[in-house]
Structure formats: structure tokens, C-alpha cells
C-alpha positions as a printed Julia matrix, in Angstrom:
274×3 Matrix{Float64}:
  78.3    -1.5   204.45
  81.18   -3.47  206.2
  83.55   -0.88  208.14
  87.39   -1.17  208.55
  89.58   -0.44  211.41
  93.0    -1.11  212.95
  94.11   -1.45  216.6
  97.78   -0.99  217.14
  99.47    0.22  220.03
  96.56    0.51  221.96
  95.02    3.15  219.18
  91.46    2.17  217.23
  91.75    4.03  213.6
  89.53    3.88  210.95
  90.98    2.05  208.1
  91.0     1.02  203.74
  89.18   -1.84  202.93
  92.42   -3.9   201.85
  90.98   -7.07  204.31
  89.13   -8.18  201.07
  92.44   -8.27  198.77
  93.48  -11.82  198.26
  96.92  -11.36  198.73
  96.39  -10.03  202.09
  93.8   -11.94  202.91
  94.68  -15.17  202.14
  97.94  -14.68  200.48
  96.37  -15.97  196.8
  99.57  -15.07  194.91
 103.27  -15.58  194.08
 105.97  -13.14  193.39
 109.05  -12.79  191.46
 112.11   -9.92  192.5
 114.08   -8.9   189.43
 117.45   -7.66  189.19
 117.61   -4.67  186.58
 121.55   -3.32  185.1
 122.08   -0.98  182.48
 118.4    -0.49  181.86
 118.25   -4.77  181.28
 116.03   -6.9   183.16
 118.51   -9.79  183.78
 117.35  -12.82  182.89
 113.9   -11.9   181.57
 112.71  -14.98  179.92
 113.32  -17.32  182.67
 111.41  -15.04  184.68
 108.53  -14.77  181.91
 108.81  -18.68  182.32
 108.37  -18.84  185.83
 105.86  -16.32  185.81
 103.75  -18.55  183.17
 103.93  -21.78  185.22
 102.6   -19.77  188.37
  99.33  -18.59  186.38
  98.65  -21.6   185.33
  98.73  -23.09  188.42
  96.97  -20.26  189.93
  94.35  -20.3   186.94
  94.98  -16.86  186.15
  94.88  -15.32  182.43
  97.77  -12.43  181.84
  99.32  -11.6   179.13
 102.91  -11.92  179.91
 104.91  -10.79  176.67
 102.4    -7.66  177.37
 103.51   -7.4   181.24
 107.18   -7.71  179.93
 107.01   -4.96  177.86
 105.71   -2.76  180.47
 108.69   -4.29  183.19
 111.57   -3.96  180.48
 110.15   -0.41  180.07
 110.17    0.77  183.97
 113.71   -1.0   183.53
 115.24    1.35  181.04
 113.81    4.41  182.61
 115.5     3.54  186.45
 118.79    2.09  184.79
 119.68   -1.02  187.5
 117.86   -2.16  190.65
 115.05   -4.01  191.58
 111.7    -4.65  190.26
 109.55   -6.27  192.39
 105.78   -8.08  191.17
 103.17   -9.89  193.11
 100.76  -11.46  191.14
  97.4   -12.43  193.18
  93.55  -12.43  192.54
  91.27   -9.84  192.36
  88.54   -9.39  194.63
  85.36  -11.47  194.08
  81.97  -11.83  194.78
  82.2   -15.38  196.28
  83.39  -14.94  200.08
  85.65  -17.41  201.82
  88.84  -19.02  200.71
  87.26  -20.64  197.21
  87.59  -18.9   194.0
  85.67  -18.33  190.84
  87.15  -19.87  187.65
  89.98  -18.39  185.69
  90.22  -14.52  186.26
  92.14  -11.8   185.29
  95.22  -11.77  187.01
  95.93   -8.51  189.51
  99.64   -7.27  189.2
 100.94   -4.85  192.4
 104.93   -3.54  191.09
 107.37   -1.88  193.27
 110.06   -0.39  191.79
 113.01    0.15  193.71
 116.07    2.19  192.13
 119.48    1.04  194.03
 123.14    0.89  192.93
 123.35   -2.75  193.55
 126.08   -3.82  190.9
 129.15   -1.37  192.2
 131.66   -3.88  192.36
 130.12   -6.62  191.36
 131.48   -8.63  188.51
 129.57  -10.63  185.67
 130.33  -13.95  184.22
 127.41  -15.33  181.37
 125.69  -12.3   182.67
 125.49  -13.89  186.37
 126.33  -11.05  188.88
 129.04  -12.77  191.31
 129.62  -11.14  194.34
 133.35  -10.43  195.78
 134.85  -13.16  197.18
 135.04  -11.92  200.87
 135.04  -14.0   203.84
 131.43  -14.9   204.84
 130.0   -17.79  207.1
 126.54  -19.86  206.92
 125.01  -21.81  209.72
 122.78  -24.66  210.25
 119.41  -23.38  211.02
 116.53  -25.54  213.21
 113.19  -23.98  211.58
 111.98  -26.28  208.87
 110.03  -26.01  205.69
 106.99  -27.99  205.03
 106.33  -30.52  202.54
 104.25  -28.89  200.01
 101.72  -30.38  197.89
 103.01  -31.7   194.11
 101.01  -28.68  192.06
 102.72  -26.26  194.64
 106.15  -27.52  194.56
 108.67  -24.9   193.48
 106.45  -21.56  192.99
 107.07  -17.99  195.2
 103.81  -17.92  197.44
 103.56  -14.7   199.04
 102.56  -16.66  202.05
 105.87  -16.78  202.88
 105.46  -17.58  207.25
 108.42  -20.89  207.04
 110.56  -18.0   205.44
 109.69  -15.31  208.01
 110.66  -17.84  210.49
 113.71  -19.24  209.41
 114.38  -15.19  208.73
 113.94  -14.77  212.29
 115.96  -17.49  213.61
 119.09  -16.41  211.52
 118.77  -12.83  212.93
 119.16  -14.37  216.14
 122.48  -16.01  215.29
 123.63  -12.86  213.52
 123.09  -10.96  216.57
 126.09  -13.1   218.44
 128.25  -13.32  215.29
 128.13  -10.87  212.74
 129.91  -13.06  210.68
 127.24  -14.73  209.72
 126.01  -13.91  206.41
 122.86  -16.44  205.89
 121.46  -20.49  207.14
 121.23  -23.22  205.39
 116.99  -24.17  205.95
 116.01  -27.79  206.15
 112.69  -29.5   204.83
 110.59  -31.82  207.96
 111.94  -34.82  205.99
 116.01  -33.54  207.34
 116.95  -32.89  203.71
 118.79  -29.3   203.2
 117.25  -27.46  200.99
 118.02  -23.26  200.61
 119.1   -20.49  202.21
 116.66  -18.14  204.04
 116.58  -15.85  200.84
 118.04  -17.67  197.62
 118.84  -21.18  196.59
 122.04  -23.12  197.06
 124.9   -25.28  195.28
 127.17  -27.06  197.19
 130.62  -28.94  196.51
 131.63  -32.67  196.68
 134.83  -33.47  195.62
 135.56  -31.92  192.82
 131.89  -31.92  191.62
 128.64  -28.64  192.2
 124.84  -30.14  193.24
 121.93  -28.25  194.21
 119.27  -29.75  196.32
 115.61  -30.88  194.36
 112.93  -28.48  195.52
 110.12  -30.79  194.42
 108.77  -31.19  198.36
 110.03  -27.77  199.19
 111.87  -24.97  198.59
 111.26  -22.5   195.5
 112.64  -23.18  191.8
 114.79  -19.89  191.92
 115.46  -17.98  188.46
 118.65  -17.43  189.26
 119.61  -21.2   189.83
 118.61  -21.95  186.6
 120.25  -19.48  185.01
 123.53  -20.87  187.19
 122.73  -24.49  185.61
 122.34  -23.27  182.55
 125.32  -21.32  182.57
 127.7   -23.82  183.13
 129.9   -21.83  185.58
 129.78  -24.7   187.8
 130.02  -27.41  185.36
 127.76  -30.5   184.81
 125.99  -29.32  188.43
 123.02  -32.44  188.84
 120.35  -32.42  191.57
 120.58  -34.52  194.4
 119.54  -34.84  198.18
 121.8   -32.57  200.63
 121.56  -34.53  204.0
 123.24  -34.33  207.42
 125.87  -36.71  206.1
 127.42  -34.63  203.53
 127.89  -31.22  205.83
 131.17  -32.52  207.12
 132.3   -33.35  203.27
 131.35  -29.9   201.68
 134.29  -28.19  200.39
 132.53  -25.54  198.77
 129.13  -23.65  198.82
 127.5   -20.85  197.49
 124.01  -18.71  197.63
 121.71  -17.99  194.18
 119.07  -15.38  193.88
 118.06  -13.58  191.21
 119.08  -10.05  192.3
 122.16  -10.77  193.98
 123.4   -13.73  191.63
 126.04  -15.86  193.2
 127.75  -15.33  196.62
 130.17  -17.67  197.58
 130.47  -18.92  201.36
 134.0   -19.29  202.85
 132.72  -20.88  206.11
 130.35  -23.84  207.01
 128.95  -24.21  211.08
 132.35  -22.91  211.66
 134.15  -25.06  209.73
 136.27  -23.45  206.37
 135.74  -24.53  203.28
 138.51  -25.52  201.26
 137.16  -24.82  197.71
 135.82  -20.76  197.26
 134.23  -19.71  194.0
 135.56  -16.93  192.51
């Protein structure tokens, strides 16, 4: 029988056998984080939609009106904060990366009671933050170009994140001003922010960038298009050659909804939502 251990800070423990959980092993999984008010999951069918794409792509068989139930229940009882789900495979007898089939999908849920509406106001049932001065900065780290099947979904192998994370703490550390980055793709489009997804102003007109080569396919920016806070908003390529023409830009995601940015690489933006 295979024995587990861990070495950290120069200390050999004996350990659980987690090494043979997909997730952790190989990251086999996506994730969504849900906001929860008033005992509501916000925006629960867009979820349940995303949610349905990534098991199909994932060939795993859930029932998700039945998951729902069970979410929109642990909602009620903690009254607003998050909900967090990964979704992964279960262990299997086949060894290596491979997989057997379609399975049963394995749900892990954290549940994470916060007041994180106090102050916050709602507009279509989109949380928008207050309108306070905030900047974003150009970040260097880059974000792969992921295969067509993968385009879009939450991976839990989330390293270009991590990364880009990093790289923004960095910048945060000599100006705490700095509220989040605007990430690139390796093809020197702009495509997010290190935690959310973002709309930007031309004119007198909202885009978001396409995440179809990178980038996730955030609940909450559909449920901003949808909306139609921002007007007609259309997709479109966000390139080096707009930054200097942006007069207005804002952060999605779906806990925090919309949070407007008043500053761009130092420059400030004439045009702030809210």
C-alpha cells in the first residue's frame, strides 16, 4: 500500500492520501464563486448555465437543477456571502493523466458567510461598488492561448492567474493605489483583470474583450451585457492602441459585480460609472 508524506520546512510528516484527487493532482476541474444576498444566489441560472457547459466539456454527468437546490438551500440558511464549488473527477482506477468515460461528477463547496453588500448598491440586481477613486495598471505576465474546447471555462489550474496575481502584488506594494492589472493574452490583446472580467469605454460607446483564445466567460459579464447598464456593449479586440483612448473602464465578477476604475497607467479617466 502506497504511503503519503510531506516535507516542509525541513519537517517529514506522515500525510492523507489527497495526491490521487484529480483536482490536486492534475487540476481535472473548473470552479464557479457565487455571490449570495438576502438568502438569493445572485444570478443562479447563468451560473447553472456555465456550470452545464463545463460538464460537458469535462464529460461529467451531474444533476444540476439537483445541485441548485442544495446551493440555493446553504444560501438561505447563511443569508449573503460566498459560495464557492469546484467541480473535478473522482478518483479512478486508470493511473496517469487519461480518464475513463463519462463519470459522476465530484463537487467540493466552501461556504463562506461575509457581509459583503454593506454599502453596496444594486442596479438590475448587479451589485456596483462605490464610486471611489481606484487605479489599474498594465501588467507584463501573459495568458496563454488556450485550445477552442477550453476557451472560456474556470480551470482550477489557475498558474497564468497566480502569476499575474503575483506581479500586481508587486506593484501594489509601491502604490497602494492600485486596485487591480489589466492581463494580456501572448497574441498582445488585453483581455481581464487578474480576478474578474473587463469593459472598457470608447467614445461614448462600452466593449469587452472576446475570451475565445483566453480569458474566462465570467457570469457576471453576462449578466452586465444582458443588463443593459452599459448599453449596446459589443465584443471587440482591446489592443495597445486603444489604452491612450479609454475614457472609461470598469472590473466584473460575479461576487463583487461592477467596480469602476478612475485611473488608467496613471492616466485619469474622464468617463466614471456610477
Amino acid at each position: 500500500m502506497a504511503k503519503f508524506y510531506q516535507y516542509f520546512n525541513r519537517t517529514l510528516v506522515a500525510s492523507d492520501d489527497r495526491m490521487d484527487d484529480r483536482a490536486f493532482a492534475f487540476g481535472d476541474g473548473f470552479f464557479s464563486t457565487i455571490g449570495v444576498r438576502q438568502g438569493q444566489i445572485l444570478f443562479a441560472q447563468l451560473h447553472h448555465i456555465r456550470i452545464t457547459h463545463g460538464l460537458t466539456i469535462f464529460k461529467l454527468n451531474l444533476d444540476v437543477d439537483e445541485m441548485m437546490t442544495c446551493l440555493s438551500k446553504l444560501a438561505h440558511q447563511m443569508t449573503e456571502g460566498i459560495i464557492k464549488i469546484i467541480i473535478t473527477r473522482p478518483r479512478q482506477s486508470m493511473r496517469g493523466y487519461g480518464f475513463l468515460s463519462v463519470q459522476p461528477a465530484q463537487v467540493l463547496i466552501k461556504v463562506m458567510p461575509l457581509a459583503i453588500y454593506q454599502g453596496v448598491s444594486f442596479i438590475k440586481g448587479v451589485p456596483i461598488q462605490p464610486t471611489i477613486p481606484r487605479q489599474m495598471v498594465c501588467l507584463t505576465h501573459k495568458l496563454s492561448h488556450r485550445p477552442p474546447h477550453l476557451a472560456g471555462i474556470k480551470l482550477i489550474g489557475a498558474t497564468e492567474q497566480i502569476f499575474a496575481h503575483a506581479e500586481l502584488l508587486y506593484h501594489q506594494s509601491m502604490d497602494d493605489g492600485i486596485l487591480d492589472g489589466l492581463v494580456g493574452n501572448v497574441h498582445g490583446e488585453w483581455i481581464c483583470a487578474t480576478m474578474g472580467n473587463v469593459f472598457y469605454r470608447l467614445g461614448q460607446n462600452w466593449y469587452t474583450p472576446l475570451v475565445d483564445k483566453s480569458g474566462v466567460l465570467g457570469v457576471m459579464r453576462c449578466a452586465v451585457i444582458q443588463s443593459g447598464l452599459l448599453g449596446d456593449v459589443k465584443e471587440r479586440l482591446f489592443t495597445n492602441a486603444d489604452l491612450d483612448f479609454v475614457n472609461g473602464l470598469i472590473t466584473t465578477n460575479a461576487v463583487r459585480g461592477i467596480t469602476a476604475m478612475s485611473m488608467l497607467n496613471g492616466r485619469q479617466l474622464t468617463h466614471l460609472f456610477g
